[in-house]
Amino acid sequence: MWSVFTLNRPLVWTGIAAMASMSLLPTLMLRMAALAVVLVGGWDAWRQIRLEATRRRLTETALTLSPDGVLISNAQNRIQAVNPAFTQITGYSDDEIRGLDPSVLSSGRHDKAFYERYWQTLNATGQWEGEVWNQRKHGDEFPEWLRVHVVTDAKGRVTHYVGLFTDISRHKAREQDLQRIGFEDPLTGLPNRRRLHDLLASRLQRLRAGEELDIALIDIDGFKAVNDAMGVDKGDRLLSRFGQRLAAFVAGGVVGRLGGDEFMAIRTTTFDDHEQWVEELRGHLSEPFEIGETPLRLGLTIGSCRSPDDGRDAGVLFQRLESALYAAKRHGRNHSRRFRPSLEVEGDPQLELLNELRQALAHGTQLELFYQTQHYLDDGRLAGMEALLRWYHPTQGMISPASFIPLAERHGLMTALGDWVIERACAQVAAWRQQGVSFVPVWINISAVQLIQGDLEAKLSASLAKYHVPAAMLGLELTESVLLDERAGDISARLVALRDKGHPIAIDDFGTGYSSMAYLKQLPVDKLKLDRAFVRALPEDSADAAITSAVLAMARGLELDVVAEGVETEEQRDFLLAQGCAMVQGFLYARPERVADVETRLRRDAEVSLP
């Protein structure tokens, strides 16, 4: 960084030589000249000393300001100096630690072999770097990232050791939090689906002779109705209590939550009492739960299997559990069913459809985005498009989203489907912009699962950057139930961040959910989509007409745009126009169409509008 301090300079040596020769010079003039040379040499030496003092002061200031701890020890490994950050991290002051061996900080976590490798590397290479657990003055242990360098003299002899370390306690805590989030259900604290798969595989590997695994997949019957009746807070509390009671019953086993109202229990046993265990499990979980003023009894549907009788692979056992659960549901609620090979022969339509959906998602060839255009009411101009996911099955034809979207949400495929939609929508917007066909926003639907489980913000940013699409060209539609789902965290803050990036935000199916006006006022929303249920009977139905007028008046007060969905007749259009609705979407203007059909229509409309 700076040049090495030295007085071995020409001016200094010249001054010394002039000083030595002054008494030998014959004339006063020569002596005066020699004195001048001595002064110049002395000035140069003094300047070097001042520069070195300045460098030392700056170095000490930098070490004082550094957030990393610095420790300097001599060749005998006795501490000579530390910086303020060292004191702040360890609790030892400079006076307390000076003269001591750095091993006073040792936490005892590392064995003798560790320190032998440490000194071997340090002496061989002159440096060492790695993670070390040390101990503060008051006894609490902490992790640090340590770098040590050996300082030698001109002859290669060790003179000092310089150590620089960073307290990584927060980093380690964040790593643990991320690991916990990845493997733990945030509501109940139980292992999630991913962790359950790993735990089941581990138990299978450690099975000893004579041991078997009993596995049960438990679904709470009609939990949605319970949740709607009690409210989200009490529903979450019920799920948490349910998980606690299940864990108490399977003490020593494994209990986890797969998502929603599905739980799993695993026990290792040497008894041949599988059916009895399942019934005891049902009886224990069917005892009343004290949530609110009224005790609540739950109905349970249980699918179960036993390993190794029903399989030795975790993935196979998961599939057979789901098959058993669906078989139990087909026979009515509050039933139990153990897996048997004939279930696979019979084939469960939902299970089969789920497997085919996984294949369709893996290959991507059967999935397609249709687009339905949105138009301004005053002149019919194009205002935007909604991207709608469609699945064209090779044998069953077009499968309704109402059939496969709930299936994807239940079985953890919604995030992958949502990511696929984001990717394809961005690619299509980029293609249309390049062709000059369309420059209006494309709106995509965002599910609660994407917000809860997926990394929505990262996927949006990556896809927009990949296709060079402005965020303003990709609108996000969320239903009211998604906006009020506490599992997704602080929705308002996340929407503000997305809106700040440029994404327009819309509430879909407005009026069919909670419709909390106070909550709506706080949300960073640009647009409301009036649900087709209120448009279908316009203008004859006076109740729907009143609701529509009220929503439009409220939107004007909040300075929000409104898109009326499901407009199919001219009478509906005229009523909405008279009430001040700006935009519509429906069969009167366009049906959902494939990309090629949308492009053909847009080009035709563009040609008609030319003079």
Coordinates of C-alpha atoms in Angstrom, one line a residue:
M1 CA 0.0 0.0 0.0
W2 CA 2.7 2.4 1.0
S3 CA 6.4 2.3 0.3
V4 CA 8.7 0.8 3.0
F5 CA 10.1 3.4 5.4
T6 CA 13.9 3.8 5.1
L7 CA 16.6 6.4 5.7
N8 CA 18.8 4.8 3.1
R9 CA 18.4 7.6 0.7
P10 CA 21.0 9.6 -1.4
L11 CA 20.3 12.9 0.2
V12 CA 20.6 11.5 3.7
W13 CA 24.0 9.8 2.9
T14 CA 25.2 12.9 1.2
G15 CA 24.3 15.0 4.3
I16 CA 26.2 12.5 6.6
A17 CA 29.2 12.7 4.3
A18 CA 29.1 16.5 4.2
M19 CA 28.9 16.6 8.0
A20 CA 31.9 14.3 8.4
S21 CA 34.0 16.4 6.0
M22 CA 33.2 19.8 7.3
S23 CA 36.2 20.0 9.6
L24 CA 38.5 19.0 6.8
L25 CA 37.5 21.7 4.4
P26 CA 40.1 24.5 4.0
T27 CA 37.8 27.5 3.3
L28 CA 34.7 29.0 4.9
M29 CA 32.8 28.9 1.6
L30 CA 33.3 25.2 1.3
R31 CA 32.3 24.6 4.9
M32 CA 29.1 26.7 4.3
A33 CA 28.3 24.6 1.2
A34 CA 28.8 21.4 3.2
L35 CA 26.5 22.8 5.9
A36 CA 23.8 23.4 3.3
V37 CA 24.1 19.8 2.1
V38 CA 23.9 18.6 5.7
L39 CA 20.7 20.7 6.1
V40 CA 19.1 19.3 2.9
G41 CA 20.0 15.7 4.0
G42 CA 18.6 16.4 7.5
W43 CA 15.4 17.9 6.0
D44 CA 14.9 14.8 3.8
A45 CA 15.4 12.5 6.8
W46 CA 13.0 14.5 8.9
R47 CA 10.4 14.4 6.1
Q48 CA 10.7 10.6 5.9
I49 CA 10.2 10.4 9.7
R50 CA 7.1 12.7 9.5
L51 CA 5.6 10.6 6.6
E52 CA 6.2 7.4 8.6
A53 CA 4.4 9.0 11.6
T54 CA 1.5 10.0 9.4
R55 CA 1.3 6.5 7.9
R56 CA 1.3 5.0 11.4
R57 CA -1.5 7.4 12.5
L58 CA -3.6 6.5 9.5
T59 CA -3.1 2.8 9.9
E60 CA -4.1 3.0 13.6
T61 CA -7.2 5.1 12.6
A62 CA -8.1 2.4 10.0
L63 CA -7.7 -0.4 12.5
T64 CA -9.8 1.6 15.0
L65 CA -12.6 2.0 12.5
S66 CA -12.5 -1.6 11.2
P67 CA -15.5 -3.7 12.3
D68 CA -13.2 -6.8 12.2
G69 CA -11.1 -7.8 15.2
V70 CA -7.4 -7.5 14.8
L71 CA -4.8 -9.3 17.0
I72 CA -1.0 -9.0 16.8
S73 CA 1.2 -11.4 18.7
N74 CA 5.0 -11.8 18.8
A75 CA 7.1 -14.7 17.7
Q76 CA 6.4 -16.5 21.0
N77 CA 2.6 -16.0 20.3
R78 CA 2.1 -13.5 23.1
I79 CA -0.5 -10.8 22.3
Q80 CA 1.1 -7.4 21.8
A81 CA -1.8 -5.3 20.5
V82 CA -5.5 -5.5 19.6
N83 CA -7.9 -3.0 18.0
P84 CA -11.3 -1.7 19.5
A85 CA -13.3 -4.1 17.4
F86 CA -11.5 -7.0 19.2
T87 CA -12.5 -5.6 22.5
Q88 CA -16.1 -5.1 21.3
I89 CA -16.4 -8.7 20.0
T90 CA -14.5 -10.6 22.8
G91 CA -15.0 -8.3 25.8
Y92 CA -11.3 -8.2 26.6
S93 CA -9.6 -4.8 26.7
D94 CA -6.1 -4.2 25.4
D95 CA -4.6 -4.1 28.9
E96 CA -6.4 -7.4 29.9
I97 CA -5.3 -9.4 26.9
R98 CA -1.8 -8.0 26.3
G99 CA 0.9 -10.6 27.1
L100 CA -1.5 -13.6 27.0
D101 CA -1.6 -16.5 24.6
P102 CA -4.5 -16.3 22.1
S103 CA -5.6 -19.7 23.3
V104 CA -7.3 -17.9 26.2
L105 CA -10.1 -17.3 23.7
S106 CA -10.5 -21.0 22.9
S107 CA -14.0 -22.4 23.4
G108 CA -12.9 -26.0 23.7
R109 CA -14.9 -27.1 20.7
H110 CA -11.8 -27.9 18.6
D111 CA -9.6 -30.9 19.5
K112 CA -5.9 -31.2 19.5
A113 CA -5.7 -32.5 16.0
F114 CA -7.4 -29.3 14.7
Y115 CA -4.8 -27.0 16.2
E116 CA -2.0 -29.3 15.0
R117 CA -3.3 -28.9 11.4
Y118 CA -3.7 -25.2 12.0
W119 CA 0.0 -24.7 13.0
Q120 CA 1.2 -27.1 10.3
T121 CA -0.5 -25.1 7.6
L122 CA 0.5 -21.7 9.1
N123 CA 4.2 -22.6 9.3
A124 CA 4.2 -24.2 5.9
T125 CA 2.4 -21.6 3.9
G126 CA 2.6 -18.5 6.1
Q127 CA -1.1 -18.1 6.4
W128 CA -4.3 -19.8 7.5
E129 CA -8.0 -19.1 7.0
G130 CA -11.1 -20.8 8.3
E131 CA -14.0 -20.9 10.7
V132 CA -13.2 -21.1 14.5
W133 CA -15.4 -21.2 17.5
N134 CA -14.0 -19.0 20.3
Q135 CA -15.2 -17.8 23.7
R136 CA -15.9 -14.3 24.9
K137 CA -14.7 -12.9 28.2
H138 CA -18.1 -13.7 29.9
G139 CA -18.1 -17.3 28.7
D140 CA -20.5 -17.4 25.7
E141 CA -19.2 -19.0 22.6
F142 CA -19.3 -17.5 19.1
P143 CA -18.2 -18.4 15.6
E144 CA -15.7 -16.3 13.8
W145 CA -14.0 -16.3 10.4
L146 CA -10.3 -16.1 11.1
R147 CA -7.4 -15.1 8.8
V148 CA -3.8 -15.4 10.2
H149 CA -0.6 -14.2 8.5
V150 CA 3.0 -14.8 9.5
V151 CA 5.3 -11.7 9.5
T152 CA 9.0 -12.4 8.9
D153 CA 12.2 -10.3 8.9
A154 CA 14.7 -9.9 6.1
K155 CA 16.3 -13.2 7.1
G156 CA 13.0 -15.1 7.0
R157 CA 12.7 -15.4 10.8
V158 CA 9.2 -15.1 12.3
T159 CA 8.7 -11.8 14.2
H160 CA 4.9 -11.6 14.5
Y161 CA 1.6 -13.2 13.8
V162 CA -1.3 -11.0 12.6
G163 CA -4.9 -12.3 13.0
L164 CA -8.0 -10.7 11.5
F165 CA -11.4 -12.2 12.4
T166 CA -15.1 -11.5 11.8
D167 CA -17.9 -12.4 14.1
I168 CA -20.2 -14.5 12.0
S169 CA -22.9 -15.2 14.7
R170 CA -25.6 -13.4 12.7
H171 CA -24.6 -15.1 9.5
K172 CA -24.7 -18.5 11.2
A173 CA -28.1 -17.7 12.7
R174 CA -29.4 -16.7 9.3
E175 CA -28.1 -19.9 7.8
Q176 CA -30.0 -21.8 10.5
D177 CA -33.1 -19.8 9.9
L178 CA -32.9 -20.5 6.1
Q179 CA -32.4 -24.2 6.8
R180 CA -35.3 -24.1 9.2
I181 CA -37.5 -22.4 6.7
G182 CA -36.6 -24.9 4.0
F183 CA -37.4 -27.9 6.2
E184 CA -40.0 -26.6 8.7
D185 CA -43.6 -25.8 8.4
P186 CA -43.9 -22.1 9.4
L187 CA -47.3 -22.5 11.2
T188 CA -46.8 -25.6 13.3
G189 CA -43.0 -25.8 13.5
L190 CA -43.3 -29.5 12.3
P191 CA -41.2 -30.9 9.4
N192 CA -42.6 -30.0 6.0
R193 CA -43.0 -32.3 3.0
R194 CA -39.4 -32.1 1.9
R195 CA -38.1 -32.8 5.4
L196 CA -40.6 -35.6 5.9
H197 CA -39.3 -37.3 2.7
D198 CA -35.7 -37.1 4.1
L199 CA -36.8 -38.4 7.5
L200 CA -38.7 -41.3 6.0
A201 CA -35.8 -42.3 3.8
S202 CA -33.5 -42.1 6.9
R203 CA -35.8 -44.3 9.0
L204 CA -36.0 -46.8 6.1
Q205 CA -32.2 -47.1 6.0
R206 CA -31.9 -47.6 9.7
L207 CA -34.6 -50.3 10.1
R208 CA -33.2 -53.3 12.0
A209 CA -34.2 -56.9 11.8
G210 CA -37.8 -57.4 13.1
E211 CA -38.6 -53.6 12.9
E212 CA -41.3 -52.1 10.6
L213 CA -42.6 -48.6 9.9
D214 CA -46.2 -47.6 10.3
I215 CA -47.0 -44.5 8.2
A216 CA -50.3 -42.6 8.2
L217 CA -51.4 -39.7 6.1
I218 CA -54.2 -37.7 7.9
D219 CA -56.6 -35.3 6.2
I220 CA -59.0 -33.1 8.3
D221 CA -62.4 -33.4 6.8
G222 CA -64.1 -30.2 5.8
F223 CA -61.4 -28.0 7.2
K224 CA -62.2 -25.2 4.8
A225 CA -65.7 -24.9 6.2
V226 CA -64.3 -24.9 9.7
N227 CA -61.8 -22.3 8.8
D228 CA -64.4 -20.1 7.1
A229 CA -66.7 -20.3 10.2
M230 CA -64.1 -19.7 12.8
G231 CA -61.8 -17.3 10.9
V232 CA -58.2 -17.6 9.8
D233 CA -56.6 -17.0 13.2
K234 CA -58.6 -19.7 15.0
G235 CA -58.1 -22.0 12.0
D236 CA -54.4 -21.6 12.3
R237 CA -54.5 -22.2 16.0
L238 CA -56.5 -25.3 15.5
L239 CA -53.9 -26.7 13.0
S240 CA -51.1 -25.9 15.5
R241 CA -53.0 -27.7 18.3
F242 CA -53.7 -30.6 16.0
G243 CA -50.0 -30.9 15.2
Q244 CA -49.1 -30.8 18.9
R245 CA -51.6 -33.5 19.8
L246 CA -50.4 -35.7 17.0
A247 CA -46.8 -35.3 18.0
A248 CA -47.7 -36.2 21.6
F249 CA -49.4 -39.4 20.4
V250 CA -46.4 -40.5 18.2
A251 CA -43.8 -39.7 20.8
G252 CA -40.4 -41.1 19.6
G253 CA -41.7 -41.1 16.0
V254 CA -41.9 -38.5 13.2
V255 CA -44.8 -36.1 12.7
G256 CA -45.0 -33.4 10.0
R257 CA -47.4 -31.3 8.0
L258 CA -47.5 -31.7 4.3
G259 CA -49.5 -28.5 3.7
G260 CA -53.0 -27.3 4.2
D261 CA -54.8 -29.7 6.4
E262 CA -52.7 -32.8 5.7
F263 CA -50.4 -34.3 8.3
M264 CA -48.2 -37.4 8.4
A265 CA -47.2 -39.7 11.3
I266 CA -44.4 -42.3 11.2
R267 CA -43.5 -44.8 13.9
T268 CA -41.0 -47.6 14.2
T269 CA -42.4 -50.7 15.7
T270 CA -41.9 -54.4 16.3
F271 CA -45.7 -55.1 16.8
D272 CA -48.1 -56.3 14.2
D273 CA -50.9 -53.9 15.1
H274 CA -51.1 -51.5 12.2
E275 CA -54.9 -51.2 12.0
Q276 CA -55.2 -50.9 15.8
W277 CA -52.6 -48.1 15.8
V278 CA -54.5 -46.2 13.1
E279 CA -57.7 -46.5 15.0
E280 CA -56.0 -45.4 18.3
L281 CA -54.6 -42.4 16.3
R282 CA -58.0 -41.5 15.0
G283 CA -59.6 -41.8 18.5
H284 CA -56.9 -39.6 20.1
L285 CA -57.2 -36.9 17.4
S286 CA -61.0 -37.0 17.5
E287 CA -61.2 -35.8 21.0
P288 CA -62.6 -32.3 21.2
F289 CA -60.4 -29.2 20.6
E290 CA -61.0 -26.2 22.8
I291 CA -60.9 -23.4 20.3
G292 CA -63.1 -20.6 21.3
E293 CA -66.2 -21.2 23.4
T294 CA -67.5 -24.4 21.8
P295 CA -65.5 -27.6 21.9
L296 CA -64.8 -28.8 18.3
R297 CA -64.6 -32.4 17.1
L298 CA -62.9 -33.1 13.8
G299 CA -63.6 -35.8 11.2
L300 CA -60.5 -37.4 9.8
T301 CA -59.8 -39.3 6.6
I302 CA -56.6 -41.5 6.9
G303 CA -54.6 -43.3 4.4
S304 CA -51.9 -45.6 5.7
C305 CA -49.3 -48.2 4.8
R306 CA -46.5 -50.3 6.4
S307 CA -42.9 -50.7 5.4
P308 CA -41.3 -52.9 4.2
D309 CA -44.6 -54.7 3.4
D310 CA -45.9 -51.9 1.2
G311 CA -42.5 -50.7 -0.1
R312 CA -39.0 -49.8 0.8
D313 CA -38.6 -46.5 -1.1
A314 CA -39.7 -43.2 0.4
G315 CA -41.0 -41.8 -2.9
V316 CA -43.0 -45.0 -3.6
L317 CA -44.4 -44.9 0.0
F318 CA -45.5 -41.3 -0.4
Q319 CA -47.4 -42.2 -3.6
R320 CA -49.0 -45.2 -2.0
L321 CA -50.1 -43.2 1.0
E322 CA -51.8 -40.7 -1.3
S323 CA -53.4 -43.5 -3.2
A324 CA -54.8 -45.0 0.1
L325 CA -56.0 -41.5 1.2
Y326 CA -57.9 -40.9 -2.0
A327 CA -59.4 -44.4 -1.8
A328 CA -60.6 -43.6 1.7
K329 CA -62.1 -40.3 0.5
R330 CA -64.0 -42.0 -2.3
H331 CA -65.8 -44.1 0.3
G332 CA -66.9 -41.0 2.2
R333 CA -65.4 -38.8 4.8
N334 CA -64.1 -40.0 8.2
H335 CA -62.8 -43.3 6.8
S336 CA -59.4 -45.1 7.1
R337 CA -57.9 -47.1 4.3
R338 CA -54.6 -49.0 4.2
F339 CA -52.8 -49.3 0.9
R340 CA -53.2 -52.5 -1.0
P341 CA -51.8 -53.4 -4.5
S342 CA -55.3 -53.5 -6.0
L343 CA -55.5 -49.7 -5.5
E344 CA -52.8 -49.2 -8.0
V345 CA -54.6 -51.6 -10.4
E346 CA -57.9 -49.8 -9.9
G347 CA -56.2 -46.5 -10.5
D348 CA -57.3 -43.3 -8.8
P349 CA -58.4 -40.7 -11.4
Q350 CA -57.0 -37.8 -9.4
L351 CA -53.8 -39.6 -8.7
E352 CA -53.5 -40.5 -12.4
L353 CA -54.3 -36.9 -13.4
L354 CA -51.7 -35.6 -10.8
N355 CA -49.0 -37.9 -12.3
E356 CA -49.9 -36.7 -15.9
L357 CA -49.8 -33.1 -14.7
R358 CA -46.3 -33.7 -13.4
Q359 CA -45.2 -35.1 -16.7
A360 CA -46.9 -32.2 -18.6
L361 CA -45.0 -29.7 -16.4
A362 CA -41.7 -31.5 -16.9
H363 CA -42.0 -31.5 -20.7
G364 CA -44.0 -28.3 -21.1
T365 CA -45.5 -29.3 -24.5
Q366 CA -49.1 -29.9 -23.3
L367 CA -49.3 -26.6 -21.4
E368 CA -50.2 -23.4 -23.2
L369 CA -51.1 -19.8 -22.4
F370 CA -54.3 -18.4 -24.0
Y371 CA -54.9 -14.7 -24.0
Q372 CA -58.1 -12.8 -23.5
T373 CA -58.0 -9.1 -24.5
Q374 CA -59.3 -6.2 -22.4
H375 CA -60.8 -3.2 -24.0
Y376 CA -61.7 0.5 -23.3
L377 CA -65.4 0.9 -23.3
D378 CA -65.5 4.3 -24.9
D379 CA -63.9 3.4 -28.2
G380 CA -63.0 -0.3 -28.0
R381 CA -59.3 0.2 -28.0
L382 CA -57.0 -2.6 -26.6
A383 CA -56.2 -2.0 -22.9
G384 CA -54.5 -5.2 -21.9
M385 CA -54.6 -9.0 -22.0
E386 CA -55.0 -11.7 -19.4
A387 CA -52.8 -14.8 -19.7
L388 CA -54.9 -17.9 -19.0
L389 CA -53.2 -21.3 -18.4
R390 CA -54.6 -24.2 -20.4
W391 CA -53.7 -27.9 -20.4
Y392 CA -54.4 -29.8 -23.6
H393 CA -54.2 -33.5 -22.7
P394 CA -53.2 -35.9 -25.6
T395 CA -56.1 -38.2 -24.9
Q396 CA -58.6 -36.3 -22.8
G397 CA -58.4 -33.1 -24.7
M398 CA -58.7 -29.7 -23.0
I399 CA -58.8 -30.1 -19.2
S400 CA -60.5 -27.4 -17.2
P401 CA -58.2 -25.3 -14.9
A402 CA -60.9 -25.9 -12.3
S403 CA -59.8 -29.5 -12.3
F404 CA -56.0 -29.3 -12.3
I405 CA -55.3 -26.0 -10.5
P406 CA -56.6 -27.2 -7.1
L407 CA -54.8 -30.5 -7.7
A408 CA -51.5 -28.5 -8.2
E409 CA -52.1 -26.4 -5.1
R410 CA -52.7 -29.5 -3.0
H411 CA -49.6 -31.4 -4.1
G412 CA -47.0 -28.7 -4.3
L413 CA -47.0 -28.1 -8.1
M414 CA -48.4 -24.6 -8.0
T415 CA -45.1 -22.8 -7.6
A416 CA -43.7 -24.7 -10.6
L417 CA -46.8 -24.0 -12.7
G418 CA -46.7 -20.3 -11.7
D419 CA -43.0 -20.0 -12.6
W420 CA -43.8 -21.6 -16.0
V421 CA -46.6 -19.0 -16.6
I422 CA -44.2 -16.1 -15.7
E423 CA -41.5 -17.4 -18.0
R424 CA -43.8 -18.0 -21.0
A425 CA -45.7 -14.7 -20.5
C426 CA -42.5 -12.7 -20.4
A427 CA -41.2 -14.5 -23.6
Q428 CA -44.5 -13.7 -25.4
V429 CA -44.5 -10.1 -24.3
A430 CA -41.0 -9.7 -25.7
A431 CA -41.9 -11.4 -29.0
W432 CA -45.0 -9.1 -29.4
R433 CA -42.9 -6.0 -28.7
Q434 CA -40.3 -7.1 -31.2
Q435 CA -42.9 -7.7 -33.9
G436 CA -44.7 -4.5 -33.1
V437 CA -48.0 -6.4 -32.6
S438 CA -48.9 -5.3 -29.1
F439 CA -47.6 -2.9 -26.4
V440 CA -50.2 -3.4 -23.8
P441 CA -49.6 -5.1 -20.4
V442 CA -50.2 -8.8 -20.0
W443 CA -51.8 -9.8 -16.7
I444 CA -51.0 -13.1 -14.9
N445 CA -52.7 -14.6 -11.9
I446 CA -50.7 -15.1 -8.7
S447 CA -51.8 -17.8 -6.3
A448 CA -51.4 -17.9 -2.5
V449 CA -49.0 -20.8 -2.8
Q450 CA -46.6 -18.8 -5.0
L451 CA -46.5 -16.1 -2.3
I452 CA -46.1 -18.6 0.6
Q453 CA -43.8 -21.2 -0.8
G454 CA -42.2 -19.8 -3.9
D455 CA -39.6 -17.1 -4.5
L456 CA -42.0 -15.0 -6.6
E457 CA -40.0 -11.8 -6.6
A458 CA -36.8 -13.5 -7.7
K459 CA -38.6 -15.4 -10.5
L460 CA -40.2 -12.2 -11.8
S461 CA -36.9 -10.3 -11.8
A462 CA -35.1 -13.1 -13.5
S463 CA -37.6 -13.6 -16.3
L464 CA -38.0 -9.8 -17.0
A465 CA -34.2 -9.5 -17.2
K466 CA -33.9 -12.6 -19.4
Y467 CA -36.3 -11.3 -22.0
H468 CA -35.6 -7.5 -21.5
V469 CA -39.2 -6.8 -20.7
P470 CA -40.2 -3.7 -18.5
A471 CA -42.0 -4.6 -15.3
A472 CA -44.8 -2.3 -16.3
M473 CA -45.7 -4.8 -19.1
L474 CA -46.4 -7.6 -16.7
G475 CA -49.4 -7.0 -14.4
L476 CA -50.1 -9.2 -11.3
E477 CA -53.7 -10.3 -10.4
L478 CA -54.3 -11.5 -6.9
T479 CA -57.6 -12.6 -5.4
E480 CA -58.9 -11.0 -2.1
S481 CA -58.3 -14.3 -0.3
V482 CA -54.7 -14.3 -1.3
L483 CA -54.2 -10.7 -0.1
L484 CA -55.6 -11.6 3.3
D485 CA -53.7 -14.9 3.7
E486 CA -51.4 -14.3 6.7
R487 CA -49.1 -17.3 5.7
A488 CA -47.8 -15.1 2.9
G489 CA -46.3 -12.6 5.4
D490 CA -46.7 -8.9 5.1
I491 CA -48.5 -8.7 1.7
S492 CA -48.8 -5.0 1.7
A493 CA -45.0 -4.5 2.0
R494 CA -44.3 -7.1 -0.7
L495 CA -46.8 -5.5 -3.1
V496 CA -45.3 -2.1 -2.5
A497 CA -41.9 -3.5 -3.5
L498 CA -43.3 -5.1 -6.6
R499 CA -45.2 -1.9 -7.5
D500 CA -42.0 0.2 -7.0
K501 CA -40.3 -2.1 -9.5
G502 CA -43.0 -1.1 -12.0
H503 CA -45.6 -4.0 -11.8
P504 CA -49.2 -2.9 -11.9
I505 CA -51.3 -4.7 -9.3
A506 CA -55.0 -5.8 -9.6
I507 CA -57.5 -7.5 -7.3
D508 CA -59.2 -10.3 -9.2
D509 CA -62.8 -11.5 -8.6
F510 CA -63.5 -8.4 -6.6
G511 CA -66.6 -8.6 -4.4
T512 CA -66.6 -12.4 -4.0
G513 CA -64.2 -12.5 -1.1
Y514 CA -63.8 -10.5 2.1
S515 CA -64.0 -7.1 0.5
S516 CA -62.6 -5.2 3.4
M517 CA -62.7 -1.6 2.5
A518 CA -60.2 -0.6 5.2
Y519 CA -57.7 -3.2 4.0
L520 CA -58.2 -2.2 0.4
K521 CA -57.4 1.4 1.2
Q522 CA -54.0 0.4 2.6
L523 CA -53.0 -1.8 -0.3
P524 CA -50.9 -0.6 -3.3
V525 CA -53.5 -1.6 -5.9
D526 CA -54.0 -0.1 -9.3
K527 CA -57.0 -1.9 -10.6
L528 CA -60.1 -3.9 -9.5
K529 CA -61.6 -6.6 -11.6
L530 CA -65.4 -6.8 -11.0
D531 CA -66.4 -10.4 -10.8
R532 CA -68.6 -11.8 -13.6
A533 CA -71.1 -12.9 -11.0
F534 CA -72.3 -9.2 -10.7
V535 CA -72.2 -8.6 -14.4
R536 CA -74.1 -11.7 -15.6
A537 CA -77.6 -10.4 -14.8
L538 CA -77.0 -6.7 -15.7
P539 CA -78.9 -4.5 -16.2
E540 CA -82.1 -6.3 -15.2
D541 CA -81.1 -7.4 -11.7
S542 CA -81.4 -4.4 -9.4
A543 CA -79.2 -5.9 -6.7
D544 CA -76.3 -6.5 -9.1
A545 CA -76.8 -3.1 -10.7
A546 CA -76.6 -1.5 -7.2
I547 CA -73.5 -3.4 -6.3
T548 CA -71.8 -2.6 -9.6
S549 CA -72.6 1.1 -9.2
A550 CA -71.3 1.1 -5.7
V551 CA -68.0 -0.6 -6.6
L552 CA -67.5 1.9 -9.5
A553 CA -68.2 4.9 -7.2
M554 CA -65.8 3.5 -4.6
A555 CA -63.1 2.9 -7.2
R556 CA -63.4 6.5 -8.4
G557 CA -63.0 7.7 -4.8
L558 CA -59.9 5.6 -4.4
E559 CA -58.6 6.5 -7.9
L560 CA -58.6 2.9 -9.0
D561 CA -59.4 1.5 -12.5
V562 CA -62.1 -1.1 -12.9
V563 CA -62.3 -3.9 -15.4
A564 CA -65.7 -5.6 -15.6
E565 CA -65.3 -9.3 -16.4
G566 CA -67.8 -11.5 -18.2
V567 CA -69.3 -8.9 -20.5
E568 CA -71.2 -10.8 -23.2
T569 CA -74.1 -8.5 -24.3
E570 CA -74.5 -5.0 -25.6
E571 CA -76.9 -4.2 -22.8
Q572 CA -74.3 -5.1 -20.2
R573 CA -71.8 -2.9 -22.1
D574 CA -74.1 0.0 -22.3
F575 CA -75.0 -0.1 -18.6
L576 CA -71.3 -0.3 -17.6
L577 CA -70.5 2.6 -19.9
A578 CA -73.3 4.7 -18.4
Q579 CA -72.0 4.0 -14.9
G580 CA -68.5 5.2 -15.7
C581 CA -66.7 1.8 -16.1
A582 CA -63.5 2.3 -18.1
M583 CA -62.6 -1.2 -19.2
V584 CA -64.2 -4.6 -19.9
Q585 CA -63.3 -8.1 -20.6
G586 CA -65.6 -10.7 -22.0
F587 CA -67.0 -12.7 -25.0
L588 CA -68.6 -9.6 -26.5
Y589 CA -65.1 -8.4 -27.4
A590 CA -63.0 -11.6 -27.5
R591 CA -62.8 -15.1 -26.1
P592 CA -59.5 -16.6 -24.7
E593 CA -57.5 -17.4 -27.8
R594 CA -54.2 -19.0 -28.8
V595 CA -51.2 -16.8 -29.6
A596 CA -51.6 -17.1 -33.4
D597 CA -55.3 -16.2 -33.3
V598 CA -54.6 -13.2 -31.0
E599 CA -51.9 -12.0 -33.4
T600 CA -54.2 -12.4 -36.5
R601 CA -56.9 -10.4 -34.9
L602 CA -54.6 -7.6 -33.7
R603 CA -53.1 -7.3 -37.1
R604 CA -56.5 -7.2 -38.7
D605 CA -57.7 -4.5 -36.3
A606 CA -54.6 -2.5 -37.0
E607 CA -55.2 -2.6 -40.7
V608 CA -58.8 -1.5 -40.3
S609 CA -57.8 1.5 -38.1
L610 CA -55.3 2.7 -40.8
P611 CA -56.6 5.7 -42.9

